Amino acid sequence: MSDLTLYPADIAAMSVGQLAALPPAQKAEISRHLDEALAWLKQARAKFDAALEAAYGEQARAARLEAGKDFGVVHLKDGLLRVTVEVPKRVSWDQAQLAAIARRIAAAGEKVEDYLDVEYSVSESRFSNWPPALRAGFEAARTVKPGKPTFRLTLTSED
């Protein structure tokens, strides 16, 4: 199969049509190589990010403390290298507590939507298991769109 090998530069230079027209064995090889490259890049990125944390993490925490902030961007210098370190704020809300608060707001005669972003959803497995009469009442509120297709290529031996 080595005579079928395409390198990243070859693949990048090819059109979608050219790639689609490749023989099945070559498609399988490309798919496998891309999956391996993605896995390698993910591991390399994680290792390098850990190295950056080891090199600059403490200095970034000190700069953030000095600036009086727990989140956001700080800039560090390492010789000619400018290091920008961003710690994003990730907020999560306890759903049970928010539901209780929403009930109190509604009981006080206020509009819940004035205080909370409310989004209703129904799990697809739950919906699928409902009797048809119950499902019918919800179908007008349900939109189904296709997701992005995924492809898995495996070579089989010819019989």
PDB file of C-alpha atoms in Angstrom:
ATOM      1  CA  MET A   1       0.000   0.000   0.000  1.00  0.00           C
ATOM      2  CA  SER A   2       3.034   2.300   0.202  1.00  0.00           C
ATOM      3  CA  ASP A   3       2.601   3.260  -3.469  1.00  0.00           C
ATOM      4  CA  LEU A   4      -0.802   4.720  -2.496  1.00  0.00           C
ATOM      5  CA  THR A   5       0.550   6.988   0.244  1.00  0.00           C
ATOM      6  CA  LEU A   6      -0.422  10.630   0.011  1.00  0.00           C
ATOM      7  CA  TYR A   7       1.289  13.163   2.229  1.00  0.00           C
ATOM      8  CA  PRO A   8      -0.468  16.103   3.929  1.00  0.00           C
ATOM      9  CA  ALA A   9       0.740  18.551   1.279  1.00  0.00           C
ATOM     10  CA  ASP A  10      -0.636  16.250  -1.456  1.00  0.00           C
ATOM     11  CA  ILE A  11      -4.025  16.051   0.264  1.00  0.00           C
ATOM     12  CA  ALA A  12      -4.162  19.810   0.823  1.00  0.00           C
ATOM     13  CA  ALA A  13      -3.425  20.431  -2.845  1.00  0.00           C
ATOM     14  CA  MET A  14      -6.198  18.098  -4.039  1.00  0.00           C
ATOM     15  CA  SER A  15      -9.774  19.177  -4.640  1.00  0.00           C
ATOM     16  CA  VAL A  16     -12.685  17.556  -2.854  1.00  0.00           C
ATOM     17  CA  GLY A  17     -13.606  15.896  -6.146  1.00  0.00           C
ATOM     18  CA  GLN A  18     -10.124  14.443  -6.563  1.00  0.00           C
ATOM     19  CA  LEU A  19     -10.177  13.104  -3.013  1.00  0.00           C
ATOM     20  CA  ALA A  20     -13.648  11.623  -3.540  1.00  0.00           C
ATOM     21  CA  ALA A  21     -12.417   9.824  -6.669  1.00  0.00           C
ATOM     22  CA  LEU A  22      -9.517   8.064  -4.919  1.00  0.00           C
ATOM     23  CA  PRO A  23      -9.569   4.258  -4.729  1.00  0.00           C
ATOM     24  CA  PRO A  24     -11.141   2.777  -1.569  1.00  0.00           C
ATOM     25  CA  ALA A  25      -7.819   1.547  -0.156  1.00  0.00           C
ATOM     26  CA  GLN A  26      -6.338   5.018  -0.463  1.00  0.00           C
ATOM     27  CA  LYS A  27      -9.375   6.598   1.230  1.00  0.00           C
ATOM     28  CA  ALA A  28      -9.029   4.120   4.107  1.00  0.00           C
ATOM     29  CA  GLU A  29      -5.315   4.883   4.447  1.00  0.00           C
ATOM     30  CA  ILE A  30      -5.885   8.650   4.437  1.00  0.00           C
ATOM     31  CA  SER A  31      -8.655   8.361   7.011  1.00  0.00           C
ATOM     32  CA  ARG A  32      -6.452   6.246   9.300  1.00  0.00           C
ATOM     33  CA  HIS A  33      -3.489   8.594   8.934  1.00  0.00           C
ATOM     34  CA  LEU A  34      -5.620  11.666   9.645  1.00  0.00           C
ATOM     35  CA  ASP A  35      -7.085  10.028  12.775  1.00  0.00           C
ATOM     36  CA  GLU A  36      -3.560   9.125  13.947  1.00  0.00           C
ATOM     37  CA  ALA A  37      -2.327  12.660  13.250  1.00  0.00           C
ATOM     38  CA  LEU A  38      -5.242  14.214  15.149  1.00  0.00           C
ATOM     39  CA  ALA A  39      -4.593  11.944  18.153  1.00  0.00           C
ATOM     40  CA  TRP A  40      -0.884  12.800  18.066  1.00  0.00           C
ATOM     41  CA  LEU A  41      -1.608  16.542  17.830  1.00  0.00           C
ATOM     42  CA  LYS A  42      -4.061  16.366  20.720  1.00  0.00           C
ATOM     43  CA  GLN A  43      -1.479  14.601  22.919  1.00  0.00           C
ATOM     44  CA  ALA A  44       1.296  16.983  21.853  1.00  0.00           C
ATOM     45  CA  ARG A  45      -0.922  20.023  22.576  1.00  0.00           C
ATOM     46  CA  ALA A  46      -1.832  18.677  26.032  1.00  0.00           C
ATOM     47  CA  LYS A  47       1.838  18.031  26.848  1.00  0.00           C
ATOM     48  CA  PHE A  48       2.927  21.465  25.618  1.00  0.00           C
ATOM     49  CA  ASP A  49       0.084  23.179  27.514  1.00  0.00           C
ATOM     50  CA  ALA A  50       1.248  21.360  30.671  1.00  0.00           C
ATOM     51  CA  ALA A  51       4.781  22.637  29.979  1.00  0.00           C
ATOM     52  CA  LEU A  52       3.482  26.208  29.586  1.00  0.00           C
ATOM     53  CA  GLU A  53       1.582  25.853  32.865  1.00  0.00           C
ATOM     54  CA  ALA A  54       4.785  24.618  34.536  1.00  0.00           C
ATOM     55  CA  ALA A  55       6.803  27.489  33.060  1.00  0.00           C
ATOM     56  CA  TYR A  56       4.352  30.375  33.507  1.00  0.00           C
ATOM     57  CA  GLY A  57       1.456  29.253  35.709  1.00  0.00           C
ATOM     58  CA  GLU A  58       2.768  30.566  39.013  1.00  0.00           C
ATOM     59  CA  GLN A  59       3.864  33.864  37.482  1.00  0.00           C
ATOM     60  CA  ALA A  60       0.430  34.242  35.841  1.00  0.00           C
ATOM     61  CA  ARG A  61      -1.363  33.522  39.141  1.00  0.00           C
ATOM     62  CA  ALA A  62       0.803  36.133  40.882  1.00  0.00           C
ATOM     63  CA  ALA A  63       0.087  38.700  38.141  1.00  0.00           C
ATOM     64  CA  ARG A  64      -3.628  37.985  38.368  1.00  0.00           C
ATOM     65  CA  LEU A  65      -3.542  38.310  42.170  1.00  0.00           C
ATOM     66  CA  GLU A  66      -1.647  41.600  41.885  1.00  0.00           C
ATOM     67  CA  ALA A  67      -4.258  42.858  39.407  1.00  0.00           C
ATOM     68  CA  GLY A  68      -7.024  41.823  41.808  1.00  0.00           C
ATOM     69  CA  LYS A  69      -8.755  39.471  39.416  1.00  0.00           C
ATOM     70  CA  ASP A  70      -9.508  35.756  39.424  1.00  0.00           C
ATOM     71  CA  PHE A  71     -10.238  35.505  35.692  1.00  0.00           C
ATOM     72  CA  GLY A  72      -9.278  37.204  32.488  1.00  0.00           C
ATOM     73  CA  VAL A  73      -6.040  38.054  30.707  1.00  0.00           C
ATOM     74  CA  VAL A  74      -2.589  38.826  32.061  1.00  0.00           C
ATOM     75  CA  HIS A  75       0.555  39.444  30.032  1.00  0.00           C
ATOM     76  CA  LEU A  76       3.995  38.162  31.018  1.00  0.00           C
ATOM     77  CA  LYS A  77       7.460  38.679  29.539  1.00  0.00           C
ATOM     78  CA  ASP A  78      10.049  35.959  29.058  1.00  0.00           C
ATOM     79  CA  GLY A  79      12.943  37.601  27.268  1.00  0.00           C
ATOM     80  CA  LEU A  80      11.629  38.583  23.850  1.00  0.00           C
ATOM     81  CA  LEU A  81       8.561  36.372  24.274  1.00  0.00           C
ATOM     82  CA  ARG A  82       5.286  37.993  25.294  1.00  0.00           C
ATOM     83  CA  VAL A  83       3.087  35.410  27.013  1.00  0.00           C
ATOM     84  CA  THR A  84      -0.627  36.111  27.175  1.00  0.00           C
ATOM     85  CA  VAL A  85      -2.383  33.934  29.736  1.00  0.00           C
ATOM     86  CA  GLU A  86      -6.175  33.857  29.766  1.00  0.00           C
ATOM     87  CA  VAL A  87      -8.274  32.151  32.407  1.00  0.00           C
ATOM     88  CA  PRO A  88     -11.888  32.161  31.238  1.00  0.00           C
ATOM     89  CA  LYS A  89     -14.759  32.394  33.666  1.00  0.00           C
ATOM     90  CA  ARG A  90     -16.948  29.305  33.499  1.00  0.00           C
ATOM     91  CA  VAL A  91     -20.236  29.691  35.317  1.00  0.00           C
ATOM     92  CA  SER A  92     -22.635  26.867  36.023  1.00  0.00           C
ATOM     93  CA  TRP A  93     -25.963  27.032  37.808  1.00  0.00           C
ATOM     94  CA  ASP A  94     -27.578  24.470  40.102  1.00  0.00           C
ATOM     95  CA  GLN A  95     -30.720  23.527  38.174  1.00  0.00           C
ATOM     96  CA  ALA A  96     -32.717  22.369  41.213  1.00  0.00           C
ATOM     97  CA  GLN A  97     -32.046  25.628  43.048  1.00  0.00           C
ATOM     98  CA  LEU A  98     -32.923  27.704  39.979  1.00  0.00           C
ATOM     99  CA  ALA A  99     -36.188  25.773  39.597  1.00  0.00           C
ATOM    100  CA  ALA A 100     -37.047  26.569  43.232  1.00  0.00           C
ATOM    101  CA  ILE A 101     -36.212  30.242  42.666  1.00  0.00           C
ATOM    102  CA  ALA A 102     -38.370  30.262  39.518  1.00  0.00           C
ATOM    103  CA  ARG A 103     -41.297  28.854  41.499  1.00  0.00           C
ATOM    104  CA  ARG A 104     -40.867  31.582  44.147  1.00  0.00           C
ATOM    105  CA  ILE A 105     -40.736  34.282  41.456  1.00  0.00           C
ATOM    106  CA  ALA A 106     -43.914  32.927  39.829  1.00  0.00           C
ATOM    107  CA  ALA A 107     -45.648  32.605  43.229  1.00  0.00           C
ATOM    108  CA  ALA A 108     -44.855  36.278  43.899  1.00  0.00           C
ATOM    109  CA  GLY A 109     -46.682  37.165  40.678  1.00  0.00           C
ATOM    110  CA  GLU A 110     -43.558  38.118  38.736  1.00  0.00           C
ATOM    111  CA  LYS A 111     -42.587  36.941  35.261  1.00  0.00           C
ATOM    112  CA  VAL A 112     -39.878  34.300  35.535  1.00  0.00           C
ATOM    113  CA  GLU A 113     -38.495  35.338  32.105  1.00  0.00           C
ATOM    114  CA  ASP A 114     -37.642  38.775  33.546  1.00  0.00           C
ATOM    115  CA  TYR A 115     -35.058  37.093  35.768  1.00  0.00           C
ATOM    116  CA  LEU A 116     -34.102  33.768  34.200  1.00  0.00           C
ATOM    117  CA  ASP A 117     -33.372  32.487  30.716  1.00  0.00           C
ATOM    118  CA  VAL A 118     -35.763  29.590  30.355  1.00  0.00           C
ATOM    119  CA  GLU A 119     -35.304  26.902  27.729  1.00  0.00           C
ATOM    120  CA  TYR A 120     -37.529  23.870  27.597  1.00  0.00           C
ATOM    121  CA  SER A 121     -36.455  20.610  26.036  1.00  0.00           C
ATOM    122  CA  VAL A 122     -37.525  16.994  25.944  1.00  0.00           C
ATOM    123  CA  SER A 123     -35.002  14.163  25.728  1.00  0.00           C
ATOM    124  CA  GLU A 124     -35.377  12.236  22.483  1.00  0.00           C
ATOM    125  CA  SER A 125     -35.443   8.889  24.294  1.00  0.00           C
ATOM    126  CA  ARG A 126     -38.273  10.080  26.532  1.00  0.00           C
ATOM    127  CA  PHE A 127     -40.213  11.475  23.545  1.00  0.00           C
ATOM    128  CA  SER A 128     -39.773   8.224  21.592  1.00  0.00           C
ATOM    129  CA  ASN A 129     -41.193   6.176  24.460  1.00  0.00           C
ATOM    130  CA  TRP A 130     -44.343   8.252  24.892  1.00  0.00           C
ATOM    131  CA  PRO A 131     -47.650   6.938  23.565  1.00  0.00           C
ATOM    132  CA  PRO A 132     -48.625   8.410  20.180  1.00  0.00           C
ATOM    133  CA  ALA A 133     -51.397  10.574  21.655  1.00  0.00           C
ATOM    134  CA  LEU A 134     -48.964  12.295  24.032  1.00  0.00           C
ATOM    135  CA  ARG A 135     -46.318  12.716  21.307  1.00  0.00           C
ATOM    136  CA  ALA A 136     -48.888  14.329  19.013  1.00  0.00           C
ATOM    137  CA  GLY A 137     -49.346  17.199  21.454  1.00  0.00           C
ATOM    138  CA  PHE A 138     -45.623  17.983  21.358  1.00  0.00           C
ATOM    139  CA  GLU A 139     -44.806  17.416  17.685  1.00  0.00           C
ATOM    140  CA  ALA A 140     -45.650  20.966  16.586  1.00  0.00           C
ATOM    141  CA  ALA A 141     -42.954  22.267  18.963  1.00  0.00           C
ATOM    142  CA  ARG A 142     -40.327  19.760  17.768  1.00  0.00           C
ATOM    143  CA  THR A 143     -37.874  20.413  14.939  1.00  0.00           C
ATOM    144  CA  VAL A 144     -35.518  17.712  13.737  1.00  0.00           C
ATOM    145  CA  LYS A 145     -32.453  18.689  11.717  1.00  0.00           C
ATOM    146  CA  PRO A 146     -29.658  16.418  10.504  1.00  0.00           C
ATOM    147  CA  GLY A 147     -26.319  16.645  12.269  1.00  0.00           C
ATOM    148  CA  LYS A 148     -22.935  16.497  10.585  1.00  0.00           C
ATOM    149  CA  PRO A 149     -22.341  13.031   9.152  1.00  0.00           C
ATOM    150  CA  THR A 150     -19.378  11.004  10.325  1.00  0.00           C
ATOM    151  CA  PHE A 151     -17.628   8.362   8.258  1.00  0.00           C
ATOM    152  CA  ARG A 152     -15.659   5.344   9.468  1.00  0.00           C
ATOM    153  CA  LEU A 153     -13.623   3.521   6.853  1.00  0.00           C
ATOM    154  CA  THR A 154     -12.415  -0.046   7.281  1.00  0.00           C
ATOM    155  CA  LEU A 155     -10.966  -2.269   4.604  1.00  0.00           C
ATOM    156  CA  THR A 156     -12.490  -5.723   4.305  1.00  0.00           C
ATOM    157  CA  SER A 157     -10.916  -8.679   2.597  1.00  0.00           C
ATOM    158  CA  GLU A 158     -12.429  -9.511  -0.753  1.00  0.00           C
ATOM    159  CA  ASP A 159     -14.251 -12.839  -0.953  1.00  0.00           C
TER     160      ASP A 159
END
